[in-house]
């Protein structure tokens, strides 16, 4: 099974819970493994019933506390619980008690060196795991080191030497760190999977938010100009009707056509693939502005050579700029649109109209939406008031990067 397969399985609704349960079972296995080791030690040790029974009781107690501490430590490590200080203290106390009882059994002659060495080896190795999850790395390393040094020193005091002492020291120096790393890696794995699941949920929420922004921006761009034209032509049709002019019918038919076009464009927005054709938008802008009594002059420049993405982005600029002229230009008489190149690989669209005021800042979303569209192509959008009441809208898009 590949990494992608694991990611997909863990992304399922119960994937994270399954992995967490798997980790809990893996840590519980170490406690069962310890019980098996003590059973093996009891079977190989020739001693009295009381001695074996006492070691069995301590071994089971140590394994039980280890299981409880491992579970609580994992919950804390993944942020679902507090640090289990009491369990760490109990676990350390039981470990020290078992080591001390082993020293006592050797000192009283109830077991020999060859029995005590594996006893201490397993005890030192198994102890090191749970505290590394329950405590910080520095605190856990200090605690495990202190207990390990105490076990090693006690071994020397009671007379262990040679191979037996080397076995105990080996368990302290080599096996204890391995066990600590195994426990820490298990907790780190669960935390990593939970962060991955949270990141995927955040990604899904961001995708939904981005789609909402796209829909709102496109809806504004699609309906803004069309509604302005509908309002303009409806007003004109009403005036013509009051005068008994037959042109009123033509204006209302135009309103009907625009409404039908708006329905089609809204469906395209919902499907998510609508684009603005630059030539169509320029021709439509000229028609709309002249119908409103505004003289429109257009310089097409390199429009036919621009990549589709650049044409679409500039098409939205033309649409929004035309909408702003109709909405915000009071008494405008002319509007000039000029498309040309600025440098070897940059398209420049300039829209100017007279008797215009800059749209109120912070009250609309049209220009902000245009800036977002152009930013996706490393383009920019600027507005400025020029002498003589001229309002200028300038869009720059590097076409090589966009292509």
GROMACS .gro file of C-alpha atoms in nm, residues 20-35 63-64 66-68 70-71 74 183 186:
model
   26
   20UNK     CA    1  -0.549   0.640   1.708
   21UNK     CA    2  -0.687   0.304   1.820
   22UNK     CA    3  -0.407   0.129   1.638
   23UNK     CA    4  -0.150   0.338   1.827
   24UNK     CA    5  -0.319   0.271   2.162
   25UNK     CA    6  -0.311  -0.102   2.089
   26UNK     CA    7   0.055  -0.079   1.988
   27UNK     CA    8   0.147   0.088   2.317
   28UNK     CA    9  -0.065  -0.161   2.513
   29UNK     CA   10   0.131  -0.437   2.341
   30UNK     CA   11   0.446  -0.323   2.523
   31UNK     CA   12   0.267  -0.384   2.856
   32UNK     CA   13   0.163  -0.732   2.742
   33UNK     CA   14   0.516  -0.787   2.618
   34UNK     CA   15   0.644  -0.699   2.966
   35UNK     CA   16   0.409  -0.950   3.126
   63UNK     CA   17   0.280  -0.359   3.344
   64UNK     CA   18  -0.064  -0.232   3.451
   66UNK     CA   19   0.268   0.122   3.223
   67UNK     CA   20  -0.050   0.057   3.021
   68UNK     CA   21  -0.245   0.326   3.208
   70UNK     CA   22   0.091   0.505   2.809
   71UNK     CA   23  -0.275   0.574   2.737
   74UNK     CA   24  -0.066   0.966   2.447
  183UNK     CA   25   0.707   0.567   2.226
  186UNK     CA   26   0.414   0.663   1.814
   0.00000   0.00000   0.00000
